[in-house]
Short mmCIF file of C-alpha atoms in Angstrom, two decimals:
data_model
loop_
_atom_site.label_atom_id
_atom_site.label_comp_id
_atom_site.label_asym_id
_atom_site.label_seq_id
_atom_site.Cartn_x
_atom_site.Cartn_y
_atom_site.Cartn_z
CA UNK A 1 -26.38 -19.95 10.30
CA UNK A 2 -26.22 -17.01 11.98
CA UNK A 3 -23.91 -14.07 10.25
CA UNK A 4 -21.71 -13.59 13.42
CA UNK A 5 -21.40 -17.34 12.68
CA UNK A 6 -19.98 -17.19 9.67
CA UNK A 7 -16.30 -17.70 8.37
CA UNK A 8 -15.19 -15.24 5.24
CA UNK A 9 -13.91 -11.44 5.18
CA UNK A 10 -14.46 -9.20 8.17
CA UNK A 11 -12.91 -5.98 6.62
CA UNK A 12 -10.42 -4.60 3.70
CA UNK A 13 -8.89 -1.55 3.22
CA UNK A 14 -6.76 0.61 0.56
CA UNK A 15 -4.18 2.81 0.61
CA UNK A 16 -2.82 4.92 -2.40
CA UNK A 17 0.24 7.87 -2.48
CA UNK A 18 -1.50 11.69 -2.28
CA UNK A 19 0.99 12.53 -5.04
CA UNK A 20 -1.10 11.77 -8.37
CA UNK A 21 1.43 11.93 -11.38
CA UNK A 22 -0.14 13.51 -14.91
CA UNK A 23 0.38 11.11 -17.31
CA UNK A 24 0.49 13.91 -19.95
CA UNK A 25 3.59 15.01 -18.27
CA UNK A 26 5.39 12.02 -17.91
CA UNK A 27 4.26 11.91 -22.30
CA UNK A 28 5.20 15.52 -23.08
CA UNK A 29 9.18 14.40 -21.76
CA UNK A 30 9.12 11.14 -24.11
CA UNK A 31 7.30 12.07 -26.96
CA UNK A 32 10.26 13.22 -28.95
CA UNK A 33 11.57 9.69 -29.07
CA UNK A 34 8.16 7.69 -28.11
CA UNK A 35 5.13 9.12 -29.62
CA UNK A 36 3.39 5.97 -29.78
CA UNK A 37 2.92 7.09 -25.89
CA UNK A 38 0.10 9.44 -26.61
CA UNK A 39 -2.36 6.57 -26.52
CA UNK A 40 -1.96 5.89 -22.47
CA UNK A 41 -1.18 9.62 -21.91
CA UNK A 42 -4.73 9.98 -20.17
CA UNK A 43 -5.31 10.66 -16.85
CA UNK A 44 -2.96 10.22 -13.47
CA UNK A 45 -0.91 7.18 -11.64
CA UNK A 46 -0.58 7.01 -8.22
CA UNK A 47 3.29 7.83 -7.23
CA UNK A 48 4.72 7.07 -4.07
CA UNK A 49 6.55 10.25 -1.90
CA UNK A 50 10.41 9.35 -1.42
CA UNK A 51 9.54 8.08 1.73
CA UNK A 52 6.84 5.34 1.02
CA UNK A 53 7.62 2.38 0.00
CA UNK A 54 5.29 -1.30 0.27
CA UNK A 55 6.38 -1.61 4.10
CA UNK A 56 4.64 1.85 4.65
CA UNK A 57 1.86 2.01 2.55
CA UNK A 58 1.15 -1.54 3.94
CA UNK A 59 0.62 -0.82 6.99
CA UNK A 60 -1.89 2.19 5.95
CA UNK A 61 -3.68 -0.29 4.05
CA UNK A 62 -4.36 -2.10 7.17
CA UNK A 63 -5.25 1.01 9.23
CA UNK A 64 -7.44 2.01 6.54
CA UNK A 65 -9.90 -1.28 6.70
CA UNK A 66 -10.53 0.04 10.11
CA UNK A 67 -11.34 -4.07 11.16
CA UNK A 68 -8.56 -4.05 13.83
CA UNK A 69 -5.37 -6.06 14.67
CA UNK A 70 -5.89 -6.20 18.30
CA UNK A 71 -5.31 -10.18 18.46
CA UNK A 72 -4.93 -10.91 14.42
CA UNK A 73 -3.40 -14.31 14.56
CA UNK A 74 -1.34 -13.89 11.08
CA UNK A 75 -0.30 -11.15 8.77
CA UNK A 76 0.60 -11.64 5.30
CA UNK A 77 2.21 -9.18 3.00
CA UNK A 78 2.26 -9.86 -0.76
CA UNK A 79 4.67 -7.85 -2.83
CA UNK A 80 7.01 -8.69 -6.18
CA UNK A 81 8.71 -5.00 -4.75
CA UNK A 82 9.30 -5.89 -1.58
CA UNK A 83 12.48 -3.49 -0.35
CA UNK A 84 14.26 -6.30 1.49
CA UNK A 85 15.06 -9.32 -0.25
CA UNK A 86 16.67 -10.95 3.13
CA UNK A 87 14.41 -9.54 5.95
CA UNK A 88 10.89 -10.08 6.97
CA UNK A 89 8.61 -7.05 5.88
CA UNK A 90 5.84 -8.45 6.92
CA UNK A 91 7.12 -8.52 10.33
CA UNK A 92 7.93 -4.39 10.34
CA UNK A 93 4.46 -4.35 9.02
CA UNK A 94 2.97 -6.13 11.82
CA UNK A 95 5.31 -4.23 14.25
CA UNK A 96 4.22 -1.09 13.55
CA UNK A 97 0.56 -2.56 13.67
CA UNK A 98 0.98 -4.05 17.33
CA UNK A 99 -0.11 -6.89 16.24
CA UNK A 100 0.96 -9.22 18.80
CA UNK A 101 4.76 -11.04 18.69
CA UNK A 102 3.23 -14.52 18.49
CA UNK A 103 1.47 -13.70 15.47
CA UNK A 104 2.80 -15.79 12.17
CA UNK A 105 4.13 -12.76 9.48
CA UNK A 106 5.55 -14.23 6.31
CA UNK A 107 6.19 -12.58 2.58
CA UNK A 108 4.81 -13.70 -0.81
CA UNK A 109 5.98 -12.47 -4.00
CA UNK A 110 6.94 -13.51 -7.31
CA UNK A 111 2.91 -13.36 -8.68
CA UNK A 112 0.67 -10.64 -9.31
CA UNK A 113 -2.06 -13.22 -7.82
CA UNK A 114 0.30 -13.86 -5.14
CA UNK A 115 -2.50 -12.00 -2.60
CA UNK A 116 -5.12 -13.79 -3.71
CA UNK A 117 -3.72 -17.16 -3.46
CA UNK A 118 -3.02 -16.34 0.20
CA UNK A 119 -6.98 -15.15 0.23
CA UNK A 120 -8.14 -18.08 -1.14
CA UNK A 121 -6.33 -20.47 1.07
CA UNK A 122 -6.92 -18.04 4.48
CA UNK A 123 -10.72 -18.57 3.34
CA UNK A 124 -10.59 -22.32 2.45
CA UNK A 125 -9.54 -23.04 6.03
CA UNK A 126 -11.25 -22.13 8.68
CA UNK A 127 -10.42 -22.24 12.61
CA UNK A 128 -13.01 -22.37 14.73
CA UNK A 129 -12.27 -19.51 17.58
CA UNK A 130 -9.31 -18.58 15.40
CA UNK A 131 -8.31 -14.68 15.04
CA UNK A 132 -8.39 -12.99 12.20
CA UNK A 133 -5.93 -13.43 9.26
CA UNK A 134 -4.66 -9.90 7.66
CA UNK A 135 -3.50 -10.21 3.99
CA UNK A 136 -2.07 -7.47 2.55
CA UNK A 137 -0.70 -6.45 -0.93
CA UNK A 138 1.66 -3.73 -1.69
CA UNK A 139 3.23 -2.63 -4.63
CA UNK A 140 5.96 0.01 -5.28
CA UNK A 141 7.60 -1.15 -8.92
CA UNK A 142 9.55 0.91 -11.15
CA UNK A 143 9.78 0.55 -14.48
CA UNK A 144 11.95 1.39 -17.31
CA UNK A 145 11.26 5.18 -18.70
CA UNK A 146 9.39 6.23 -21.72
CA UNK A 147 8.22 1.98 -21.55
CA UNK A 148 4.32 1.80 -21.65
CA UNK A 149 4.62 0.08 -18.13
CA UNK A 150 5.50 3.56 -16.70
CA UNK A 151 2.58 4.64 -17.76
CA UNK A 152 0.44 2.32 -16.84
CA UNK A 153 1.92 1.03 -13.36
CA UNK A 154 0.77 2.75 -10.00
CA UNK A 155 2.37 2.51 -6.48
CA UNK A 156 -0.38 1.78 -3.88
CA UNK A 157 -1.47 -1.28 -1.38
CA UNK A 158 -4.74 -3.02 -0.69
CA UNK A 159 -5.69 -5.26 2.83
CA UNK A 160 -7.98 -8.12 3.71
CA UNK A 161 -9.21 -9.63 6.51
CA UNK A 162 -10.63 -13.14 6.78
CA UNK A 163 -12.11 -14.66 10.20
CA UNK A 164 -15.49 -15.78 12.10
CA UNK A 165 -17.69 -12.82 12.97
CA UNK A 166 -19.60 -10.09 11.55
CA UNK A 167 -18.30 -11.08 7.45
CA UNK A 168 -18.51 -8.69 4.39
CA UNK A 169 -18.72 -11.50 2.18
CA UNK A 170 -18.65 -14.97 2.00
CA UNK A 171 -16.65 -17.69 -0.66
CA UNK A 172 -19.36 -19.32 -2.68
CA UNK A 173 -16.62 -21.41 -4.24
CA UNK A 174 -13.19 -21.12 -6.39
CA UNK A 175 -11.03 -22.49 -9.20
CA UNK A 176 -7.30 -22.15 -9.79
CA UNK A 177 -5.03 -23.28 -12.27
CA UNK A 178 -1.49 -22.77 -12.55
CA UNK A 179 0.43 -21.98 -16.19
CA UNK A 180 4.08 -20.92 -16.50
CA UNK A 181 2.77 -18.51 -19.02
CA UNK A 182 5.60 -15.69 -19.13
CA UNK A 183 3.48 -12.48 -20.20
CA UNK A 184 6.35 -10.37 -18.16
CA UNK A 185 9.57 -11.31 -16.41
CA UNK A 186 12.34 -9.50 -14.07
CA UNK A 187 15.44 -11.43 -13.08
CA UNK A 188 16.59 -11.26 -9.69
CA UNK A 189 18.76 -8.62 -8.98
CA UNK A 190 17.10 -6.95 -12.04
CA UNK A 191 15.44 -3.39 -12.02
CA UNK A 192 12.97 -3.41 -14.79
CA UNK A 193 10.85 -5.99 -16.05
CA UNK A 194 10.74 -6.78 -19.37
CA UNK A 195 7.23 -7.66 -21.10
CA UNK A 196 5.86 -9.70 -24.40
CA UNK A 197 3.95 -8.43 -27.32
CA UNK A 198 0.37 -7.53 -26.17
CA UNK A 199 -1.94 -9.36 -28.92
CA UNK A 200 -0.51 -12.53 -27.43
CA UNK A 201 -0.88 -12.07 -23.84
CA UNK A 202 -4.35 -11.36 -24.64
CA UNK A 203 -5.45 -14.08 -27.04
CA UNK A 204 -3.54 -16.83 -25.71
CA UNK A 205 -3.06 -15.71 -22.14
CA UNK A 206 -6.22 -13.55 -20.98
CA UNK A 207 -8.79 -14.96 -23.56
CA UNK A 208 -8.02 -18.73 -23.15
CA UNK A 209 -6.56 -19.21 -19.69
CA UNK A 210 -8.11 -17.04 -17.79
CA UNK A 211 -11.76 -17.71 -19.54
CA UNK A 212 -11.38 -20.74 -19.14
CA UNK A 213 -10.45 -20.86 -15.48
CA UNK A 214 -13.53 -18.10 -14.98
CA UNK A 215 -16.01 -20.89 -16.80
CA UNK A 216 -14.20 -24.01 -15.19
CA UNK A 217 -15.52 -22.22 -11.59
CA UNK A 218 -18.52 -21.13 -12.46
CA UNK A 219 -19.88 -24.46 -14.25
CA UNK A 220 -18.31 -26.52 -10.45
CA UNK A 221 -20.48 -24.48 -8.40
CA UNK A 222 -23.51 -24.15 -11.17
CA UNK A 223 -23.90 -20.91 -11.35
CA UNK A 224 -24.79 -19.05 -14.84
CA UNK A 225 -21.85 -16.70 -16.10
CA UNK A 226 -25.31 -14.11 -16.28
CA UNK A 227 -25.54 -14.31 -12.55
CA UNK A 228 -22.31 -12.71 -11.18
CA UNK A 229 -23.19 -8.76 -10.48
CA UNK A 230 -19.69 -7.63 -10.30
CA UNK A 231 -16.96 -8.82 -12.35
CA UNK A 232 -13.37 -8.15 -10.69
CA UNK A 233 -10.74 -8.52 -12.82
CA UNK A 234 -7.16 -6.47 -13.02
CA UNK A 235 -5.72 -6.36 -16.50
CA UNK A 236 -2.74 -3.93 -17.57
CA UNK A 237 -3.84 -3.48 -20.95
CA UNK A 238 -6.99 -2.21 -21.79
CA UNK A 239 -10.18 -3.42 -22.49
CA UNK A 240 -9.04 -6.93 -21.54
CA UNK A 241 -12.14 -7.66 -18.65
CA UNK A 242 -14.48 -6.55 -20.96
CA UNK A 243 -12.98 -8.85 -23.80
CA UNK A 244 -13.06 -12.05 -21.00
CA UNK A 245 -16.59 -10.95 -19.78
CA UNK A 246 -17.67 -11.06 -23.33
CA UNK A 247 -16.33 -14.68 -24.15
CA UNK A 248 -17.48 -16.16 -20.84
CA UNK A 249 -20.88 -14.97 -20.95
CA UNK A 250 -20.83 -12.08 -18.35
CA UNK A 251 -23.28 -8.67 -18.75
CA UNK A 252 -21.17 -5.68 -19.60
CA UNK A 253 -22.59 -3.74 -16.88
CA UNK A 254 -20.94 -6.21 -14.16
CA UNK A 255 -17.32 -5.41 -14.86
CA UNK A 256 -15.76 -3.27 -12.70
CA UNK A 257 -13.72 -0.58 -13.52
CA UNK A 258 -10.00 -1.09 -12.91
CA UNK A 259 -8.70 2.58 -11.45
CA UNK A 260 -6.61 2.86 -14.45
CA UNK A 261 -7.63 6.33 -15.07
CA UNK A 262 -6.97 7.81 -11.49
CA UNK A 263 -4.70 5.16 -9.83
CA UNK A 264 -3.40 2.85 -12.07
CA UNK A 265 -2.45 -1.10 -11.82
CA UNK A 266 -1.41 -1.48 -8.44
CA UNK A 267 0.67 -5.34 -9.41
CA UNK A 268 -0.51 -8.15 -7.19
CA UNK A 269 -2.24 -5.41 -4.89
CA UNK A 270 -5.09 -4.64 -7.36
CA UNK A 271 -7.50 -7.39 -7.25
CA UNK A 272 -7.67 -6.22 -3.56
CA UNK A 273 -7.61 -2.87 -4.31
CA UNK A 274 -10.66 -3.20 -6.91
CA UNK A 275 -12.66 -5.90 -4.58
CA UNK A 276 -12.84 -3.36 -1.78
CA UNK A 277 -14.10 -0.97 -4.14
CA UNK A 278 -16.55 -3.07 -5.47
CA UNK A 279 -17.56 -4.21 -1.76
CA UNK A 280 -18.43 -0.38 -0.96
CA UNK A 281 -20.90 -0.62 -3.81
CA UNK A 282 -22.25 -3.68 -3.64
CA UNK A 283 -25.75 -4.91 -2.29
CA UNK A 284 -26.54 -7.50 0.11
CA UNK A 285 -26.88 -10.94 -1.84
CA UNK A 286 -24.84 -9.72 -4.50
CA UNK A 287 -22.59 -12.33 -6.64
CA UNK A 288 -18.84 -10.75 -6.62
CA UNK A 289 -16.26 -12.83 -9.43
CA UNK A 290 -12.64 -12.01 -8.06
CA UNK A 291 -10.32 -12.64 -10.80
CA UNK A 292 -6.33 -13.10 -10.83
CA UNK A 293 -4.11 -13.46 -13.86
CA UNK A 294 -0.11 -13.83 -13.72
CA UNK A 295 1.56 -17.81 -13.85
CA UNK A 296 -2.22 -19.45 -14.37
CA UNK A 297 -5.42 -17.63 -12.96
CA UNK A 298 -7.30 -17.33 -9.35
CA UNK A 299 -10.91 -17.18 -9.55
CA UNK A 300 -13.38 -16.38 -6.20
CA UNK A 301 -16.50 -16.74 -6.28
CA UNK A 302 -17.97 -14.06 -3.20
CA UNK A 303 -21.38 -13.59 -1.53
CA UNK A 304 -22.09 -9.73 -0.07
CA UNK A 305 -23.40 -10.12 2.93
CA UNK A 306 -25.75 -7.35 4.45
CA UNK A 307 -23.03 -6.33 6.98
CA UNK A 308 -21.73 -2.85 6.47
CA UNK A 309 -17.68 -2.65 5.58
CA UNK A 310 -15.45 -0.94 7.73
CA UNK A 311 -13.17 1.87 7.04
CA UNK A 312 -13.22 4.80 4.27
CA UNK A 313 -11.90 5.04 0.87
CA UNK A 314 -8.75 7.02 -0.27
CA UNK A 315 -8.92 10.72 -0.55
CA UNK A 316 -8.81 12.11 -4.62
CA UNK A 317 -5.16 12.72 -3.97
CA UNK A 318 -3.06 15.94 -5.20
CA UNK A 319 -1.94 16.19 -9.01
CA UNK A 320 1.76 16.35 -9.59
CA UNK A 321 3.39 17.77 -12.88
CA UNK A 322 6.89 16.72 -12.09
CA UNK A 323 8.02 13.92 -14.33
CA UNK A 324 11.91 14.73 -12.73
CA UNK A 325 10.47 14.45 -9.14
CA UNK A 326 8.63 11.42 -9.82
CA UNK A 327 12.88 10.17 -11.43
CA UNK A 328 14.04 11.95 -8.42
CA UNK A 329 12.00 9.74 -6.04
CA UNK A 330 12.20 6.53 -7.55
CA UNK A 331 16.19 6.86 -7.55
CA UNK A 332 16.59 7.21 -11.80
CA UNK A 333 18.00 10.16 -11.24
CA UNK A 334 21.00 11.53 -9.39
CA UNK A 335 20.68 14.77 -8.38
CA UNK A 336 23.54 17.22 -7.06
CA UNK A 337 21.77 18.27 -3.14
CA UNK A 338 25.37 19.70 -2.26
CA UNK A 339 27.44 19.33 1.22
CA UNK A 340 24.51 18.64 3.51
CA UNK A 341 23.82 15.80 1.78
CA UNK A 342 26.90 14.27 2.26
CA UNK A 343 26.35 12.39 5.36
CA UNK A 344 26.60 8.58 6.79
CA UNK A 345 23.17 7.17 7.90
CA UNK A 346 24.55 4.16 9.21
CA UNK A 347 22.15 1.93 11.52
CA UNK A 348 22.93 0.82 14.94
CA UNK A 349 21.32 -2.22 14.55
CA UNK A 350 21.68 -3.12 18.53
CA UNK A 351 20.82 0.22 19.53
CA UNK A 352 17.60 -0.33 16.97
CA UNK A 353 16.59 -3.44 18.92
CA UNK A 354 17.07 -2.13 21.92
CA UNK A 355 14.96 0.69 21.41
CA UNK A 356 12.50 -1.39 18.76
CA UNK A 357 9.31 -0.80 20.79
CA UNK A 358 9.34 3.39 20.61
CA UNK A 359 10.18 3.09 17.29
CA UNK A 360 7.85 0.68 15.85
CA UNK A 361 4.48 1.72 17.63
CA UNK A 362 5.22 5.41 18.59
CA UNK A 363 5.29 4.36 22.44
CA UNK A 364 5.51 6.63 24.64
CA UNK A 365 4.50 6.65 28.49
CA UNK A 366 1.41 7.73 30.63
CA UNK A 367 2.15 8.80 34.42
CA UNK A 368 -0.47 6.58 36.75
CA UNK A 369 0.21 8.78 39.12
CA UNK A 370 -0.91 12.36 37.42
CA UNK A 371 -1.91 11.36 33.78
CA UNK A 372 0.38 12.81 31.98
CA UNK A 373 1.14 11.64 28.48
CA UNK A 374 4.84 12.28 27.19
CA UNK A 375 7.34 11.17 24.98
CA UNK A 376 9.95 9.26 25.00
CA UNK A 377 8.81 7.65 27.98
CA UNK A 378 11.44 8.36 31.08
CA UNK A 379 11.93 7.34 34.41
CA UNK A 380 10.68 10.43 35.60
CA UNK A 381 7.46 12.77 34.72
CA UNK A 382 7.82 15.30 33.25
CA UNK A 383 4.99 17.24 34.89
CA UNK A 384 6.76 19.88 37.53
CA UNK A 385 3.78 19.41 40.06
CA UNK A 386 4.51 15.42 40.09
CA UNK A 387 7.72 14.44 39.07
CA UNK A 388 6.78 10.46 40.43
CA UNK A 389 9.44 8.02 39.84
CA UNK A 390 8.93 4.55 37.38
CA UNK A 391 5.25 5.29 37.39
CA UNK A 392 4.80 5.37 33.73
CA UNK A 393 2.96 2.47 31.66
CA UNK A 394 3.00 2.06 28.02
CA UNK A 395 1.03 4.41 25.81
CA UNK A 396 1.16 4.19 21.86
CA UNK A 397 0.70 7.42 20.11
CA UNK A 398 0.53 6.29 16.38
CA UNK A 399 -3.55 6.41 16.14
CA UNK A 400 -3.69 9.57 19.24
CA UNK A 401 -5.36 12.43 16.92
CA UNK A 402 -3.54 15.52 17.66
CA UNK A 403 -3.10 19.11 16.19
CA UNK A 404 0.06 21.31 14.97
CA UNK A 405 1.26 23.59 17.71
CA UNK A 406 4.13 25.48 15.50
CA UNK A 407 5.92 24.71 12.56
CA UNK A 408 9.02 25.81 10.01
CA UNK A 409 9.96 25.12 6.20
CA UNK A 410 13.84 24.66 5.86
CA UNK A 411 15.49 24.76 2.86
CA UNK A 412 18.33 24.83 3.85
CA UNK A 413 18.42 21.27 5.62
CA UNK A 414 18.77 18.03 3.43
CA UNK A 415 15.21 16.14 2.22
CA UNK A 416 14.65 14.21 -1.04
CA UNK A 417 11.49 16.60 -1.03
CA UNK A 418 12.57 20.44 -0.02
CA UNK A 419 11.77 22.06 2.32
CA UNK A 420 12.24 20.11 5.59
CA UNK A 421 8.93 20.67 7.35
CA UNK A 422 9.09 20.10 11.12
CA UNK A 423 7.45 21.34 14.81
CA UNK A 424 5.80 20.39 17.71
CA UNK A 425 2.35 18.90 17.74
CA UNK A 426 0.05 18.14 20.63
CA UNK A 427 -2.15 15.47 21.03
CA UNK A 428 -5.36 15.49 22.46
CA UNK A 429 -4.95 13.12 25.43
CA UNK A 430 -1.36 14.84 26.56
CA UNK A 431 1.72 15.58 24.94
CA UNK A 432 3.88 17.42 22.97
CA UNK A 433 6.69 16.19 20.39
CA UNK A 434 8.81 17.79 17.87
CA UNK A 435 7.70 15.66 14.65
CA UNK A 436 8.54 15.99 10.91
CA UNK A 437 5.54 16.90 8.47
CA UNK A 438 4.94 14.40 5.34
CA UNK A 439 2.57 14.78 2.38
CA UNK A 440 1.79 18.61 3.13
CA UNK A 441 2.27 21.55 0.90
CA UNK A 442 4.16 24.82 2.59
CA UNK A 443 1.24 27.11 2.70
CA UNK A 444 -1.02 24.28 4.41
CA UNK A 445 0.61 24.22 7.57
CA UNK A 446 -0.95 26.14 10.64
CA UNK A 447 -1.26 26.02 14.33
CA UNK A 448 -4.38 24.14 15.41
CA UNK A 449 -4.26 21.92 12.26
CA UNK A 450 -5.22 18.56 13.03
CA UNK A 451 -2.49 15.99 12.07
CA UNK A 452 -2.16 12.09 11.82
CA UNK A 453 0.25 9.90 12.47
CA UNK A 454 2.31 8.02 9.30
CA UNK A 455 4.65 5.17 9.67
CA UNK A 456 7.34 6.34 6.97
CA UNK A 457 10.94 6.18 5.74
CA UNK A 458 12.95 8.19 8.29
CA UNK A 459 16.29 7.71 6.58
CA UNK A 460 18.15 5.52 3.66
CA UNK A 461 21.55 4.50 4.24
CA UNK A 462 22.45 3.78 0.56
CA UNK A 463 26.26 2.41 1.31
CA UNK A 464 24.77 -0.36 3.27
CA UNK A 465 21.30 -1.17 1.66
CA UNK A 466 19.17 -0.12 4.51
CA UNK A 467 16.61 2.10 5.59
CA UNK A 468 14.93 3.19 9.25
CA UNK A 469 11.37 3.80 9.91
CA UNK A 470 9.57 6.49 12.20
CA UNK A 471 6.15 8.40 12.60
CA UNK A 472 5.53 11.32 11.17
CA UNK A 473 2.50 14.02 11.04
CA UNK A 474 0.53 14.49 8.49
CA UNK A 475 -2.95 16.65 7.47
CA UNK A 476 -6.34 14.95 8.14
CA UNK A 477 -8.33 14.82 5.31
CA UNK A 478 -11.27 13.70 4.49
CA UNK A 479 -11.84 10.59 2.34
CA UNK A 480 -13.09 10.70 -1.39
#
């Protein structure tokens, strides 16, 4: 059968925070009453600016596989962190996508092999002519300071997507069993979660479900535990994939390494966030083992394929030493920003809908008459030589590459993360718009930088439970 035949994944994608918190810092504040600490003190976890959350870094996840939504029939988004309990996230996500309205969006939580169970059933049934199915993972969990989870945990998301076409990878075959084996727990309407002694979630849960789930799949589709190249499998504690490659018979050299040390565990996000890795690496031919733990086990059994994947990888990120930020960020900590703080951010929710479409995909409008590009779209162009009446059509800016025309630092204006950068950009196929700056650093700024488009928190309104999203700039860089 002919590759552009085939049915399996056509692209993923990741997506973790710039801001790179020290573990050593988030130690040296704990250490007076939690020394035991200093053994996970090693390296960085990925932390989340105050205005990311799993609807936002979602949706770079996506635009990061680089495989395209133009016509994606479904989009999934997997999250136990999702920030709205009653709401559809997965349909902001696929808004600010343009994925198109008769798409089916749903959310799945309540796993960390909640992605993968939506992987393994997108791949088990295949539509002939069908579009492609986005999955997507996302996690942004906070957890109790000074616990080892805060150490360990990262924020970050992680996208899939399965189809007919040009495929990454294939499923060989699979095995999944289901155990209400409680290794960690969080109530609803709960902050923290609250975990079990780690020599028994390994023996009993790692070392005898999940083996046996691992050598239940491989002995269905007879293949030898010596034959799989690259052994995926997320585990918070350490050394646990190499313990459950040992006692099902896998080579050392074929587990892959988790991103604890740069990134950390990423929830039900990281067995995505680890198989694209491993997909970047791996050659043509190649057996992949994709392994879930959390309530039972998901194992995949994938063929790489000689087609090349899609997209880049994340960029190394910027170190932060600012264990209060990180507090500051995540809401643990209520800090005193004085009288321009003190405002009401209040939605109009029918002024929202009504104005949904600029909002969700940056849309602005191009003149037919003379070209020009501007935003917000009006009636009238705004070019002086034309000034045509309803001649604009639709134009979305959010993936127009443009550059930084001026800019200004305020500290004196309210932002979770002083100062308040803002200024006018232009983008390279027409226009200009006054934009706030995310994930830059003061000194970085400078006319004739180029600049991307983020889909970010634009405001919280904390009396009411909500937040708005916008687009806002930020510096190209280039991937790691």
């Amino acid at each position: 059968m002919s590759t552009l035949q085939e049915h399996g994944l056509l692209a993923t994608g990741r997506y973790v925070p710039r801001l790179r918190l020290e573990r050593t810092e988030i130690y040296a504040q704990h250490r007076w009453m939690a020394p035991g600490l200093k053994s996970l003190a090693r390296g960085q976890r990925s932390m989340a600016n105050w205005d990311e959350d799993v609807v936002t870094m979602a949706v770079e996840a996506v635009r990061g596989g680089a495989g395209g939504v133009q016509g994606a029939s479904a989009l999934t988004l997997a999250s136990t962190s999702l920030p709205f309990a009653e709401r559809i996230n997965a349909g902001i996500v696929a808004s600010a996508l343009g994925i198109q309205d008769e798409a089916q969006v749903r959310d799945v939580t309540s796993s960390a092999r909640a992605a993968t169970t939506e992987l393994l059933a997108a791949l088990n049934t295949p539509v002939a002519g069908a579009a492609p199915r986005w999955i997507v993972a996302a996690e942004r969990r906070v957890q109790r300071p000074a616990s080892g989870l805060e150490m360990v945990c990262g924020d970050g998301a992680a996208a899939v997507s399965v189809g007919q076409g040009a495929v990454i990878a294939t499923l060989v075959g699979s095995h999944t069993v289901h155990a209400d084996f409680v290794d960690h727990f969080r109530q609803s309407g709960e902050r923290y979660d609250y975990g079990w002694e780690e020599r028994w979630v390994r023996e009993e849960g790692y070392l005898k479900i999940a083996a046996g789930a691992i050598r239940e799949a491989l002995h269905r589709h007879g293949i030898e535990a010596t034959a799989v190249d690259h052994f995926v499998m997320p585990a918070v504690m350490a050394r646990v994939n190499e313990a459950v490659a040992k006692r099902v018979g896998v080579r050392p050299e074929a587990v892959a390494p988790t991103l604890a040390d740069t990134v950390g565990d990423l929830g039900c996000a990281q067995p995505l966030a680890m198989l694209d890795a491993v997909l970047r690496r791996a050659e043509a031919g190649e057996l992949i083992a994709l392994v879930a733990f959390g309530g039972g086990c998901d194992v995949l059994l994938l063929r790489r394929t000689a087609q090349p994947c899609p997209g880049a990888v994340p960029d190394a990120g910027k170190p932060e030493t600012s264990y209060l930020k990180y507090l500051a960020f995540t809401q643990q900590l209520e800090l005193e920003w004085g009288m321009r703080a003190e405002m009401d951010n209040k939605t109009a929710l029918t002024a929202a809908w009504r104005d949904h479409e600029r909002v969700e995909r940056f849309m602005g409008g191009r003149c037919k008459q003379c070209g020009t590009v501007q935003f917000p779209a009006s009636r009238v162009c705004v070019n002086p030589a034309c000034n045509a009446q309803d001649s604009q059509e639709p134009v979305s800016l959010a993936d127009a590459p443009a550059r930084v025309l001026s800019h200004t630092s305020d500290f004196l204006a309210y932002t979770p993360h002083p100062p308040f950068q803002f200024g006018h950009i232009d983008f390279d196929e027409g226009g200009r718009v006054l934009m706030e700056f995310t994930d830059t650093d003061q000194d970085e700024l400078k006319p004739g930088l180029a600049v991307r488009m983020v889909f970010r928190i634009k405001e919280y309104d904390s009396k009411r439970g909500f937040r708005r999203y916008f687009w806002k700039a930020t510096p190209v860089r280039a991937a790691a």
